[in-house]
Amino acid sequence: MIVRIMGEGQLDVADGHLAELNALDDELLAELESGDEEGFRRTLGALLDAVRRLGAPVPDEVLEPSELILPGQDASLGEVREMLSDDGLIPG
């Protein structure tokens, strides 16, 4: 699965890591709904760190469609709310 982190680039993350990413996404969604800014920052950072750790960078010269687009670390609660679907940032 090709994941784009806004402002950083793309990473190729194996589908086998989806459960770990979904767990962080569920936590992030709960923090967004409750307005927990501190928890939101912590979990967004953990989600982005997990994608970076689990994924392999896609070279800049390769153009692949992103299956998933995540906000950058500095995204606000409001910006992330606008990106959400009913399933959170990560569908499934």
C-alpha positions as a printed NumPy array, in Angstrom:
array([[  0.   ,   0.   ,   0.   ],
       [  1.415,   3.398,  -0.979],
       [  1.025,   5.945,   1.831],
       [  1.7  ,   9.653,   1.4  ],
       [  2.55 ,  11.785,   4.404],
       [  1.698,  15.338,   3.406],
       [  4.83 ,  17.432,   3.07 ],
       [  7.177,  14.422,   3.27 ],
       [  6.613,  11.963,   0.437],
       [  5.446,   8.412,  -0.156],
       [  6.205,   5.129,   1.567],
       [  5.361,   1.589,   0.538],
       [  3.832,  -0.17 ,   3.559],
       [  3.061,  -3.907,   3.456],
       [ -0.624,  -4.732,   3.917],
       [  0.326,  -6.95 ,   6.851],
       [  0.915,  -3.809,   8.945],
       [ -2.615,  -2.51 ,   8.436],
       [ -3.887,  -3.812,  11.797],
       [ -1.182,  -1.925,  13.715],
       [ -1.906,   1.273,  11.794],
       [ -5.673,   0.843,  12.249],
       [ -5.253,   0.562,  16.025],
       [ -3.456,   3.925,  16.082],
       [ -6.056,   5.376,  13.715],
       [ -8.884,   4.278,  16.058],
       [ -7.114,   5.935,  18.985],
       [ -6.615,   9.11 ,  16.95 ],
       [-10.288,   9.164,  15.971],
       [-11.364,   8.895,  19.623],
       [ -9.052,  11.788,  20.569],
       [-10.405,  13.903,  17.739],
       [-13.975,  13.237,  18.819],
       [-13.209,  14.149,  22.435],
       [-11.107,  17.198,  21.488],
       [ -8.068,  15.802,  23.326],
       [ -5.371,  17.99 ,  21.737],
       [ -2.482,  16.456,  23.719],
       [ -3.564,  12.896,  22.95 ],
       [ -4.165,  13.827,  19.306],
       [ -0.612,  15.177,  18.946],
       [  0.899,  12.129,  20.625],
       [ -1.093,   9.601,  18.579],
       [ -0.658,  11.425,  15.269],
       [  3.095,  11.381,  15.908],
       [  2.956,   7.651,  16.753],
       [  0.962,   6.918,  13.584],
       [  3.373,   8.83 ,  11.365],
       [  6.372,   7.243,  13.097],
       [  4.865,   3.784,  12.521],
       [  4.369,   4.482,   8.814],
       [  7.962,   5.716,   8.542],
       [  9.286,   2.694,  10.458],
       [  7.213,   0.089,   8.634],
       [  7.371,   1.605,   5.158],
       [ 10.039,   1.788,   2.507],
       [ 10.488,   5.202,   0.888],
       [  9.239,   5.476,  -2.685],
       [ 11.865,   7.321,  -4.758],
       [ 10.853,  10.883,  -5.677],
       [ 11.215,  10.134,  -9.381],
       [  8.62 ,   7.317,  -9.167],
       [  5.023,   8.455,  -9.518],
       [  2.678,   6.032,  -7.774],
       [ -0.919,   6.824,  -6.818],
       [ -1.265,   7.071,  -3.043],
       [ -3.796,   4.664,  -1.586],
       [ -3.728,   6.557,   1.685],
       [ -2.887,  10.191,   2.486],
       [ -1.96 ,  11.148,   6.033],
       [ -1.619,  14.66 ,   7.427],
       [  1.767,  16.04 ,   8.385],
       [  2.846,  16.263,  12.019],
       [  1.84 ,  19.925,  12.271],
       [ -1.773,  19.396,  11.101],
       [ -4.455,  20.836,  13.364],
       [ -7.417,  18.985,  14.833],
       [ -9.679,  20.814,  12.379],
       [ -7.554,  19.932,   9.361],
       [ -7.508,  16.268,  10.294],
       [-11.269,  16.248,  10.933],
       [-11.752,  17.457,   7.34 ],
       [ -9.652,  14.515,   6.046],
       [-11.575,  11.852,   7.963],
       [-14.007,   9.367,   6.55 ],
       [-16.37 ,   7.325,   8.713],
       [-13.531,   4.793,   9.092],
       [-10.929,   7.347,  10.221],
       [ -7.819,   8.172,   8.216],
       [ -7.138,   4.516,   7.415],
       [-10.093,   2.627,   5.899],
       [-10.762,  -0.943,   6.864]])
